[in-house]
Amino acid sequence: MRELLRVPQGHRIDLRRFDPRATPGGPRDKAAALAAAGPMEQRLASLQERLYAASTAGDGRRVLLVLQGMDTSGKGGTVKHVIGMFNPSGCRITAFKAPTPEEHAHPFLWRIARAVPRPGEIGIFDRSHYEDVLIARVRELVPRSRLGSRYGQINRFEQSLADEGVTVVKAFLHISRAEQRARLLERLDNPDKHWKFSPGDIDERALWPEYRHAYELALERCSTAAAPWYVVPADRKWYRNWAIAQLLLEHLEELAPRYPEGDFDVDECRARLIAT
Amino acid sequence: MRELLRVPQGHRIDLRRFDPRATPGGPRDKAAALAAAGPMEQRLASLQERLYAASTAGDGRRVLLVLQGMDTSGKGGTVKHVIGMFNPSGCRITAFKAPTPEEHAHPFLWRIARAVPRPGEIGIFDRSHYEDVLIARVRELVPRSRLGSRYGQINRFEQSLADEGVTVVKAFLHISRAEQRARLLERLDNPDKHWKFSPGDIDERALWPEYRHAYELALERCSTAAAPWYVVPADRKWYRNWAIAQLLLEHLEELAPRYPEGDFDVDECRARLIAT
């Protein structure tokens, strides 16, 4: 399935040509997606345990899922869904907000490097270093020349992650502008959701074409062999959840982690244990 | 329920008098516990969201669940169960292993303080600063005088957490020695579980009475009004899971966090949003 969503390297991207309601490679409908979830969850949990177990014997491999998308595209909901399928103890979730003064005093990749999953872990980034070429571009937070050099810095950084055994899976959750309006209205209509809303969200939304363009550049320039981008249609939450799980499944199956063999005498240990 | 499990302040504790198969205050059986889980989960998730929402408006309160217990007592399984009920994005899980050289070079509470949940979060410690009066005592890792002063340091540290709005819930997962043997044998009998086993586990098990005594001292000396200890019978996993959820529920309901009110004009925002 992942080849259907993968952004080809070195091509121009026009996000308007990607349908946010599409369901490439996915189950027929929501009911079918729910039915598929159980078996997928079992396979994912089993693969994660193997990955973690392998790390205890020196296997340095790990997985990093990077989630990006416009406001309300479902990054938080995806995190909840993904974690629900794994053992959370083996996951490292980081939500990146506006940089703190300390983070700001460092190169933009500093806080990212610190959050990279350790061997055996599944890391999840809710936003990431891509904000530094997205909002940073749209809001002109840095001079254009510095911005321009960041794409190459990102590619070299992600290459070094791959070299260290990190499988980087970058998912752009693609929603339509109409769907964002509906989701923001839902927040406004429910007083219990007001804390999630800020009038600034409407100002950001007004910059939709500028953000789309910034995403197109990031997808074009940073979908590499070492760390490809996937465009995940996200207007339908059931497809989004299925697609993210499927992406992780395909990558984990490719890694094919194995339980390490014990370096002890099982029979002797059993005898000692029974004696206690 | 929590009063049934709470360790009274300033009393001697004999853990042999606590039945690890008991189910104080709990559902009748496993089926009833499973039936109760759904509604509990909904209430917990709702309270967690309110706690998190309140923090965005300046409420500094948060919850820290500290899990301790002998090997195989189910700390990891409890983490998985608890996280399954919450939104993981609002949780901060830390598993404390043997201290790294850097951690070792600092006072023992240094790495603990760094892992304390932020406002609005649910923190979970899988092991904690109590290891520094447990294995440190049994294995004589520090001189007895330094060990003796640690109980007071812990109490002052936990009091300062409470002063800052951290609700500290400390759970000792109490299993029987026979149950531990059964669980270790299970690991030995399944090659896919060998990575979880080390012959050292049998050596630790041989020190059961010493560990029990170290736990008794920790429970006696560090069950304070600011941060009480709870003894959770843990031979039955369904009771353990129910009891931890119930403890969290009672503490969160006492906190009674509330959604903050929006500081914006809803009708104006709706009109602006619809126009975009």
Coordinates of C-alpha atoms in Angstrom, one line a residue:
Chain A
M1 CA 0.0 0.0 0.0
R2 CA 2.7 2.5 0.9
E3 CA 3.8 2.9 -2.7
L4 CA 0.3 4.4 -3.4
L5 CA 0.9 7.1 -0.8
R6 CA 4.6 7.7 -1.3
V7 CA 5.8 11.1 -2.6
P8 CA 8.2 10.4 -5.5
Q9 CA 11.6 11.9 -5.1
G10 CA 12.4 15.0 -7.1
H11 CA 9.0 15.7 -8.6
R12 CA 6.8 18.8 -8.3
I13 CA 3.8 18.3 -6.1
D14 CA 0.4 20.0 -6.4
L15 CA -1.6 19.1 -3.3
R16 CA -4.8 20.2 -5.0
R17 CA -4.5 17.1 -7.1
F18 CA -4.7 14.8 -4.0
D19 CA -8.2 14.0 -2.9
P20 CA -8.5 14.2 0.9
R21 CA -11.5 11.9 0.8
A22 CA -9.7 9.2 -1.2
T23 CA -9.0 5.8 0.3
P24 CA -6.1 4.4 -1.7
G25 CA -5.5 0.7 -1.0
G26 CA -7.8 0.9 2.0
P27 CA -10.8 -1.1 3.2
R28 CA -14.1 -0.5 1.4
D29 CA -15.7 1.4 4.2
K30 CA -15.6 2.3 7.9
A31 CA -17.1 -1.0 9.0
A32 CA -14.5 -2.9 7.0
A33 CA -11.7 -0.7 8.5
L34 CA -13.0 -1.5 12.0
A35 CA -13.0 -5.2 11.2
A36 CA -9.5 -5.0 10.0
A37 CA -8.2 -3.2 13.1
G38 CA -8.2 -6.1 15.4
P39 CA -5.9 -8.4 13.4
M40 CA -3.6 -5.4 12.5
E41 CA -3.3 -4.5 16.1
Q42 CA -2.2 -8.0 17.0
R43 CA 0.4 -8.0 14.3
L44 CA 1.7 -4.6 15.2
A45 CA 1.9 -5.4 18.9
S46 CA 3.8 -8.6 18.2
L47 CA 6.2 -6.8 15.8
Q48 CA 6.8 -4.0 18.3
E49 CA 7.6 -6.5 21.1
R50 CA 10.1 -8.2 18.8
L51 CA 11.7 -4.9 17.9
Y52 CA 12.0 -4.0 21.6
A53 CA 13.2 -7.5 22.6
A54 CA 15.9 -7.4 19.8
S55 CA 17.2 -4.1 21.2
T56 CA 17.9 -5.8 24.5
A57 CA 20.4 -7.9 22.6
G58 CA 22.1 -5.0 20.8
D59 CA 19.8 -4.5 17.8
G60 CA 19.9 -0.7 17.3
R61 CA 16.8 -0.4 15.0
R62 CA 13.8 1.7 15.8
V63 CA 10.9 3.4 14.0
L64 CA 10.0 7.1 14.0
L65 CA 6.6 8.2 12.8
V66 CA 6.5 11.9 11.9
L67 CA 3.0 13.4 11.8
Q68 CA 2.4 16.7 10.1
G69 CA -0.8 18.4 8.8
M70 CA -2.9 21.5 9.0
D71 CA -4.8 22.4 12.2
T72 CA -7.5 19.8 13.0
S73 CA -6.0 17.3 10.5
G74 CA -6.0 14.7 13.3
K75 CA -2.4 14.5 14.5
G76 CA -3.5 14.0 18.1
G77 CA -6.2 11.5 17.2
T78 CA -3.7 9.5 15.2
V79 CA -1.3 9.4 18.1
K80 CA -4.0 8.1 20.4
H81 CA -5.0 5.5 17.8
V82 CA -1.4 4.3 17.1
I83 CA -0.5 4.1 20.8
G84 CA -3.6 2.1 21.4
M85 CA -2.2 -0.6 19.2
F86 CA 1.2 -0.7 20.8
N87 CA 2.6 -1.2 24.2
P88 CA 3.0 2.4 25.3
S89 CA 6.1 1.6 27.4
G90 CA 8.0 1.1 24.2
C91 CA 6.8 4.3 22.6
R92 CA 8.3 7.8 22.8
I93 CA 5.8 10.5 22.0
T94 CA 6.8 14.1 21.5
A95 CA 4.5 16.9 20.7
F96 CA 6.5 19.9 19.5
K97 CA 5.0 23.3 20.3
A98 CA 6.4 26.8 19.6
P99 CA 10.1 26.6 20.7
T100 CA 10.9 27.6 24.2
P101 CA 13.6 30.2 24.7
E102 CA 16.1 27.5 25.5
E103 CA 15.2 25.6 22.3
H104 CA 15.3 28.8 20.3
A105 CA 18.8 29.4 21.5
H106 CA 19.9 26.2 19.8
P107 CA 19.9 25.1 16.1
F108 CA 16.4 24.1 15.1
L109 CA 17.3 20.4 14.9
W110 CA 18.6 20.3 18.5
R111 CA 15.3 19.6 20.2
I112 CA 14.5 17.1 17.5
A113 CA 17.7 15.1 17.9
R114 CA 17.0 14.8 21.7
A115 CA 13.6 13.3 21.0
V116 CA 14.7 10.6 18.6
P117 CA 13.5 7.1 19.8
R118 CA 16.1 4.9 21.4
P119 CA 16.8 1.4 20.0
G120 CA 13.7 -0.8 20.0
E121 CA 11.3 2.1 20.5
I122 CA 8.5 3.4 18.3
G123 CA 8.9 7.2 18.3
I124 CA 6.0 9.5 17.3
F125 CA 6.4 13.2 16.6
D126 CA 3.2 15.3 16.7
R127 CA 4.6 18.1 14.6
S128 CA 8.4 18.1 14.1
H129 CA 11.4 19.9 12.5
Y130 CA 9.1 20.5 9.5
E131 CA 7.5 23.3 11.4
D132 CA 10.8 25.1 10.8
V133 CA 10.1 25.2 7.1
L134 CA 6.3 25.5 7.4
I135 CA 5.2 28.1 9.8
A136 CA 8.7 29.5 9.7
R137 CA 8.2 30.1 5.9
V138 CA 4.6 31.3 6.0
R139 CA 5.2 33.6 8.9
E140 CA 8.6 34.7 7.8
L141 CA 10.2 33.8 11.1
V142 CA 13.7 33.5 9.6
P143 CA 15.4 35.2 6.6
R144 CA 14.7 33.4 3.3
S145 CA 18.4 32.4 2.9
R146 CA 18.4 30.6 6.2
L147 CA 15.1 28.9 5.4
G148 CA 16.5 27.7 2.1
S149 CA 19.4 25.9 3.7
R150 CA 17.1 24.1 6.1
Y151 CA 15.8 21.6 3.6
G152 CA 19.3 20.2 3.0
Q153 CA 20.0 20.2 6.8
I154 CA 16.8 18.2 7.3
N155 CA 17.8 15.7 4.6
R156 CA 21.2 15.2 6.0
F157 CA 19.8 14.8 9.5
E158 CA 17.3 12.2 8.4
Q159 CA 20.0 10.4 6.4
S160 CA 22.1 10.2 9.6
L161 CA 19.0 8.8 11.4
A162 CA 18.6 6.1 8.8
D163 CA 22.3 5.3 9.0
E164 CA 21.9 4.7 12.7
G165 CA 19.0 2.3 12.2
V166 CA 16.0 4.6 12.5
T167 CA 13.2 3.9 10.0
V168 CA 11.7 7.3 9.4
V169 CA 8.1 7.3 8.3
K170 CA 6.8 10.8 7.5
A171 CA 3.0 11.2 7.1
F172 CA 1.3 14.3 5.9
L173 CA -2.3 14.2 7.0
H174 CA -4.1 15.8 4.1
I175 CA -7.5 17.3 4.9
S176 CA -9.6 19.6 2.8
R177 CA -10.3 23.2 3.6
A178 CA -14.0 22.5 4.0
E179 CA -13.3 19.7 6.4
Q180 CA -11.2 22.0 8.5
R181 CA -14.0 24.5 8.7
A182 CA -16.4 21.8 9.8
R183 CA -14.0 20.6 12.5
L184 CA -13.3 24.1 13.8
L185 CA -17.1 24.8 13.8
E186 CA -17.6 21.7 15.9
R187 CA -15.2 23.1 18.4
L188 CA -16.9 26.4 18.5
D189 CA -20.3 24.8 18.9
N190 CA -19.3 22.8 22.0
P191 CA -18.3 24.8 25.0
D192 CA -16.2 21.8 26.3
K193 CA -14.1 22.2 23.2
H194 CA -13.5 25.9 23.5
W195 CA -10.1 25.3 25.1
K196 CA -9.0 23.8 21.9
F197 CA -9.9 26.8 19.9
S198 CA -8.3 30.2 19.5
P199 CA -9.3 33.0 17.2
G200 CA -5.7 32.7 15.9
D201 CA -6.8 29.4 14.2
I202 CA -9.0 31.5 11.8
D203 CA -6.0 33.7 11.0
E204 CA -3.9 30.7 10.2
R205 CA -6.7 29.2 8.1
A206 CA -6.7 32.4 6.1
L207 CA -3.2 31.5 5.0
W208 CA -4.3 28.1 3.7
P209 CA -2.7 28.6 0.2
E210 CA 0.6 29.8 1.7
Y211 CA 0.7 26.7 4.0
R212 CA -0.2 24.4 1.2
H213 CA 2.7 25.8 -0.8
A214 CA 5.1 25.4 2.1
Y215 CA 4.0 21.8 2.4
E216 CA 4.4 21.2 -1.3
L217 CA 8.0 22.5 -1.0
A218 CA 8.7 20.3 2.0
L219 CA 7.3 17.2 0.4
E220 CA 9.2 17.9 -2.9
R221 CA 12.5 18.6 -1.3
C222 CA 12.5 16.2 1.6
S223 CA 11.0 13.0 0.3
T224 CA 14.2 11.0 0.0
A225 CA 15.0 7.4 -0.3
A226 CA 16.2 7.5 3.3
A227 CA 13.1 9.1 4.6
P228 CA 10.2 9.3 2.2
W229 CA 7.0 11.3 2.7
Y230 CA 3.6 9.8 2.5
V231 CA 0.5 11.8 1.7
V232 CA -2.4 10.3 3.8
P233 CA -5.9 11.4 2.9
A234 CA -7.4 12.4 6.2
D235 CA -10.9 13.7 5.7
R236 CA -12.1 10.3 6.7
K237 CA -10.8 9.4 10.1
W238 CA -11.2 5.7 9.6
Y239 CA -9.1 5.7 6.5
R240 CA -6.4 7.9 8.1
N241 CA -6.2 5.5 11.1
W242 CA -6.1 2.4 8.9
A243 CA -3.5 4.0 6.6
I244 CA -1.1 5.0 9.4
A245 CA -1.4 1.5 11.0
Q246 CA -0.8 -0.1 7.6
L247 CA 2.3 2.1 6.9
L248 CA 3.8 1.1 10.2
L249 CA 2.9 -2.5 9.6
E250 CA 4.7 -2.6 6.2
H251 CA 7.8 -1.0 7.6
L252 CA 7.9 -3.2 10.7
E253 CA 7.4 -6.3 8.6
E254 CA 10.3 -5.2 6.4
L255 CA 12.5 -4.9 9.5
A256 CA 11.4 -8.3 10.6
P257 CA 12.8 -8.0 14.1
R258 CA 13.4 -11.3 15.9
Y259 CA 13.3 -12.3 19.5
P260 CA 16.9 -12.8 20.7
E261 CA 17.9 -16.2 22.0
G262 CA 18.5 -16.5 25.7
D263 CA 22.2 -16.8 26.7
F264 CA 21.4 -19.0 29.7
D265 CA 20.7 -22.7 30.4
V266 CA 16.9 -23.0 30.5
D267 CA 16.8 -26.3 32.2
E268 CA 19.2 -25.3 34.9
C269 CA 17.4 -22.0 35.5
R270 CA 14.1 -23.9 35.7
A271 CA 15.5 -26.3 38.3
R272 CA 16.9 -23.4 40.4
L273 CA 13.7 -21.6 40.2
I274 CA 11.5 -24.5 41.2
A275 CA 13.8 -24.9 44.2
T276 CA 13.1 -21.4 45.5
Chain B
M1 CA -12.1 2.3 47.9
R2 CA -8.7 3.9 48.4
E3 CA -9.0 4.0 52.2
L4 CA -9.1 0.2 52.1
L5 CA -5.7 0.1 50.4
R6 CA -4.0 3.1 52.0
V7 CA -1.1 2.5 54.3
P8 CA -1.7 4.4 57.6
Q9 CA 0.9 6.9 58.6
G10 CA 3.4 6.0 61.2
H11 CA 2.4 2.3 61.7
R12 CA 4.5 -0.8 61.4
I13 CA 3.7 -2.8 58.4
D14 CA 4.0 -6.6 58.0
L15 CA 3.4 -7.4 54.4
R16 CA 2.9 -11.1 55.2
R17 CA -0.5 -10.0 56.6
F18 CA -1.6 -8.6 53.3
D19 CA -3.2 -11.2 51.0
P20 CA -2.0 -10.8 47.4
R21 CA -5.1 -12.6 46.1
A22 CA -7.6 -10.3 48.0
T23 CA -9.9 -8.0 46.1
P24 CA -10.8 -5.3 48.6
G25 CA -13.7 -3.1 47.4
G26 CA -13.4 -4.6 43.9
P27 CA -15.8 -6.3 41.6
R28 CA -16.9 -9.8 42.3
D29 CA -14.9 -11.5 39.6
K30 CA -13.0 -11.0 36.4
A31 CA -16.2 -10.8 34.3
A32 CA -17.6 -8.0 36.5
A33 CA -14.2 -6.2 36.4
L34 CA -14.3 -6.3 32.6
A35 CA -17.9 -5.0 32.6
A36 CA -16.9 -2.1 34.8
A37 CA -13.9 -1.2 32.7
G38 CA -15.8 0.5 29.9
P39 CA -17.6 3.1 32.0
M40 CA -14.5 3.7 34.2
E41 CA -12.5 4.4 31.0
Q42 CA -15.0 6.9 29.8
R43 CA -14.9 8.8 33.1
L44 CA -11.1 8.7 33.3
A45 CA -10.7 9.9 29.8
S46 CA -13.1 12.7 30.4
L47 CA -11.5 13.8 33.6
Q48 CA -8.0 13.6 32.0
E49 CA -9.2 15.9 29.2
R50 CA -10.6 18.4 31.7
L51 CA -7.3 18.3 33.7
Y52 CA -5.3 18.9 30.5
A53 CA -7.7 21.6 29.3
A54 CA -7.6 23.4 32.7
S55 CA -3.8 23.5 32.4
T56 CA -4.0 25.5 29.2
A57 CA -5.7 28.2 31.3
G58 CA -3.1 28.2 34.1
D59 CA -4.2 25.3 36.3
G60 CA -1.0 23.8 37.6
R61 CA -2.4 20.5 38.8
R62 CA -1.4 17.1 37.6
V63 CA -1.2 13.5 38.8
L64 CA 1.7 11.2 39.3
L65 CA 1.2 7.5 39.6
V66 CA 4.2 5.7 41.1
L67 CA 4.4 1.9 40.5
Q68 CA 6.6 -0.3 42.6
G69 CA 6.7 -4.0 43.1
M70 CA 8.8 -7.1 42.9
D71 CA 9.9 -8.5 39.5
T72 CA 6.9 -9.7 37.5
S73 CA 4.4 -7.9 39.8
G74 CA 2.9 -6.3 36.7
K75 CA 4.3 -2.8 36.5
G76 CA 4.6 -2.8 32.7
G77 CA 1.2 -4.4 32.3
T78 CA -0.3 -1.8 34.5
V79 CA 1.2 1.0 32.5
K80 CA -0.3 -0.5 29.3
H81 CA -3.7 -0.8 30.9
V82 CA -3.7 2.7 32.4
I83 CA -2.5 4.3 29.2
G84 CA -5.2 2.5 27.3
M85 CA -7.8 4.4 29.3
F86 CA -6.2 7.8 28.7
N87 CA -5.2 9.9 25.8
P88 CA -1.5 9.1 25.7
S89 CA -0.5 12.5 24.5
G90 CA -1.4 13.8 27.9
C91 CA 0.7 11.1 29.7
R92 CA 4.3 11.1 30.6
I93 CA 5.7 7.6 31.2
T94 CA 9.1 7.0 32.6
A95 CA 10.7 3.6 33.3
F96 CA 13.6 4.0 35.6
K97 CA 16.4 1.5 35.1
A98 CA 19.7 1.2 36.8
P99 CA 21.2 4.7 36.9
T100 CA 23.4 5.8 34.0
P101 CA 26.8 7.3 34.8
E102 CA 25.4 10.8 34.4
E103 CA 22.5 10.0 36.7
H104 CA 24.8 8.4 39.1
A105 CA 26.9 11.6 39.3
H106 CA 23.8 13.5 40.5
P107 CA 21.8 13.3 43.8
F108 CA 19.4 10.3 43.5
L109 CA 16.3 12.6 43.2
W110 CA 17.8 14.5 40.2
R111 CA 16.6 12.1 37.5
I112 CA 13.2 11.8 39.3
A113 CA 12.6 15.6 39.4
R114 CA 13.3 15.8 35.7
A115 CA 10.6 13.3 34.9
V116 CA 7.8 14.9 37.0
P117 CA 4.6 15.5 34.9
R118 CA 3.9 19.0 33.6
P119 CA 0.7 20.7 34.5
G120 CA -2.3 18.9 33.1
E121 CA -0.4 15.7 32.6
I122 CA -0.8 12.2 34.0
G123 CA 2.7 11.0 34.9
I124 CA 3.5 7.3 35.4
F125 CA 6.7 6.0 37.0
D126 CA 7.6 2.4 36.3
R127 CA 9.9 2.1 39.3
S128 CA 11.1 5.3 40.9
H129 CA 13.2 7.0 43.6
Y130 CA 12.1 4.1 45.8
E131 CA 14.6 1.9 44.2
D132 CA 17.1 4.0 46.0
V133 CA 15.9 2.7 49.3
L134 CA 15.0 -0.8 48.0
I135 CA 17.7 -2.4 45.9
A136 CA 20.1 0.2 47.4
R137 CA 19.3 -1.3 50.8
V138 CA 19.2 -4.9 49.9
R139 CA 22.3 -4.8 47.8
E140 CA 24.1 -2.3 50.1
L141 CA 24.8 0.1 47.3
V142 CA 25.3 3.0 49.7
P143 CA 26.4 3.3 53.3
R144 CA 23.7 2.7 55.8
S145 CA 23.8 6.3 57.1
R146 CA 23.2 7.8 53.6
L147 CA 20.4 5.3 53.1
G148 CA 18.8 6.4 56.3
S149 CA 18.6 10.0 55.3
R150 CA 17.0 9.2 52.0
Y151 CA 13.5 8.5 53.5
G152 CA 13.4 12.1 54.8
Q153 CA 14.6 13.4 51.6
I154 CA 11.9 11.5 49.7
N155 CA 9.2 12.8 52.0
R156 CA 10.4 16.4 51.6
F157 CA 10.6 16.0 47.9
E158 CA 7.1 14.5 47.7
Q159 CA 5.8 17.3 49.9
S160 CA 7.2 19.8 47.6
L161 CA 5.5 18.1 44.7
A162 CA 2.2 18.2 46.5
D163 CA 2.8 21.9 47.2
E164 CA 3.2 22.5 43.5
G165 CA -0.1 20.8 42.7
V166 CA 1.1 17.3 41.9
T167 CA -1.3 14.6 43.3
V168 CA 1.1 11.7 44.1
V169 CA -0.5 8.2 44.1
K170 CA 2.0 5.5 45.1
A171 CA 1.0 1.9 44.4
F172 CA 2.8 -1.1 45.7
L173 CA 1.8 -4.1 43.5
H174 CA 1.8 -6.9 46.0
I175 CA 2.3 -10.4 44.6
S176 CA 3.0 -13.6 46.4
R177 CA 6.3 -15.5 46.1
A178 CA 4.5 -18.4 44.6
E179 CA 2.9 -16.2 41.9
Q180 CA 6.3 -14.8 41.0
R181 CA 7.6 -18.3 40.5
A182 CA 4.7 -19.1 38.3
R183 CA 5.3 -16.0 36.2
L184 CA 9.0 -16.6 35.9
L185 CA 8.5 -20.2 34.9
E186 CA 6.1 -18.9 32.2
R187 CA 8.9 -16.8 30.8
L188 CA 11.3 -19.7 30.8
D189 CA 8.8 -22.0 29.2
N190 CA 8.2 -19.7 26.2
P191 CA 11.3 -19.0 24.0
D192 CA 9.6 -15.7 22.9
K193 CA 9.8 -14.6 26.5
H194 CA 13.4 -15.5 27.2
W195 CA 14.5 -11.9 26.5
K196 CA 12.5 -10.9 29.5
F197 CA 14.4 -13.3 31.7
S198 CA 17.8 -13.3 33.3
P199 CA 19.3 -15.8 35.7
G200 CA 19.9 -12.8 37.9
D201 CA 16.1 -12.7 38.5
I202 CA 16.5 -15.9 40.5
D203 CA 19.2 -14.4 42.6
E204 CA 17.0 -11.4 43.3
R205 CA 14.2 -13.7 44.2
A206 CA 16.4 -15.5 46.7
L207 CA 16.5 -12.2 48.5
W208 CA 12.7 -12.0 48.8
P209 CA 12.6 -11.6 52.6
E210 CA 15.2 -8.8 52.4
Y211 CA 13.2 -7.0 49.7
R212 CA 10.0 -7.4 51.6
H213 CA 11.6 -5.8 54.6
A214 CA 12.9 -3.0 52.5
Y215 CA 9.4 -2.4 51.1
E216 CA 8.0 -2.5 54.6
L217 CA 10.3 0.3 55.7
A218 CA 9.6 2.4 52.7
L219 CA 5.8 2.0 53.2
E220 CA 6.1 2.8 56.9
R221 CA 8.3 5.8 56.6
C222 CA 7.0 7.3 53.4
S223 CA 3.3 6.9 53.5
T224 CA 2.5 10.6 54.3
A225 CA -0.5 12.8 54.1
A226 CA 1.0 14.5 51.1
A227 CA 1.8 11.3 49.3
P228 CA 0.3 8.1 50.7
W229 CA 1.2 4.6 49.7
Y230 CA -1.4 2.1 48.6
V231 CA -0.9 -1.7 48.8
V232 CA -2.6 -3.2 45.7
P233 CA -3.1 -7.0 45.8
A234 CA -1.7 -8.0 42.4
D235 CA -1.8 -11.8 42.1
R236 CA -5.1 -11.3 40.1
K237 CA -4.3 -9.1 37.2
W238 CA -8.0 -8.1 36.7
Y239 CA -8.2 -6.8 40.3
R240 CA -4.8 -5.0 40.0
N241 CA -6.0 -3.2 36.8
W242 CA -9.3 -2.3 38.3
A243 CA -7.8 -1.1 41.6
I244 CA -5.3 1.2 39.8
A245 CA -8.0 2.6 37.6
Q246 CA -10.2 3.2 40.6
L247 CA -7.4 4.9 42.6
L248 CA -6.8 7.3 39.7
L249 CA -10.6 7.8 39.3
E250 CA -11.0 8.8 43.0
H251 CA -8.1 11.2 42.9
L252 CA -9.2 12.8 39.7
E253 CA -12.7 13.2 40.9
E254 CA -11.4 14.9 44.0
L255 CA -9.5 17.3 41.8
A256 CA -12.6 18.0 39.8
P257 CA -10.9 19.8 37.0
R258 CA -13.0 22.0 34.8
Y259 CA -12.9 23.1 31.2
P260 CA -11.8 26.7 31.0
E261 CA -14.1 29.2 29.4
G262 CA -13.1 30.6 26.1
D263 CA -11.9 34.2 26.2
F264 CA -13.3 35.0 22.8
D265 CA -16.6 36.0 21.2
V266 CA -18.1 32.7 19.9
D267 CA -20.6 34.3 17.5
E268 CA -18.1 36.6 16.0
C269 CA -15.6 33.7 15.5
R270 CA -18.3 31.5 14.0
A271 CA -19.2 34.3 11.5
R272 CA -15.6 34.8 10.6
L273 CA -15.0 31.1 10.2
I274 CA -18.0 30.6 7.9
A275 CA -16.8 33.4 5.7
T276 CA -13.5 31.6 5.0

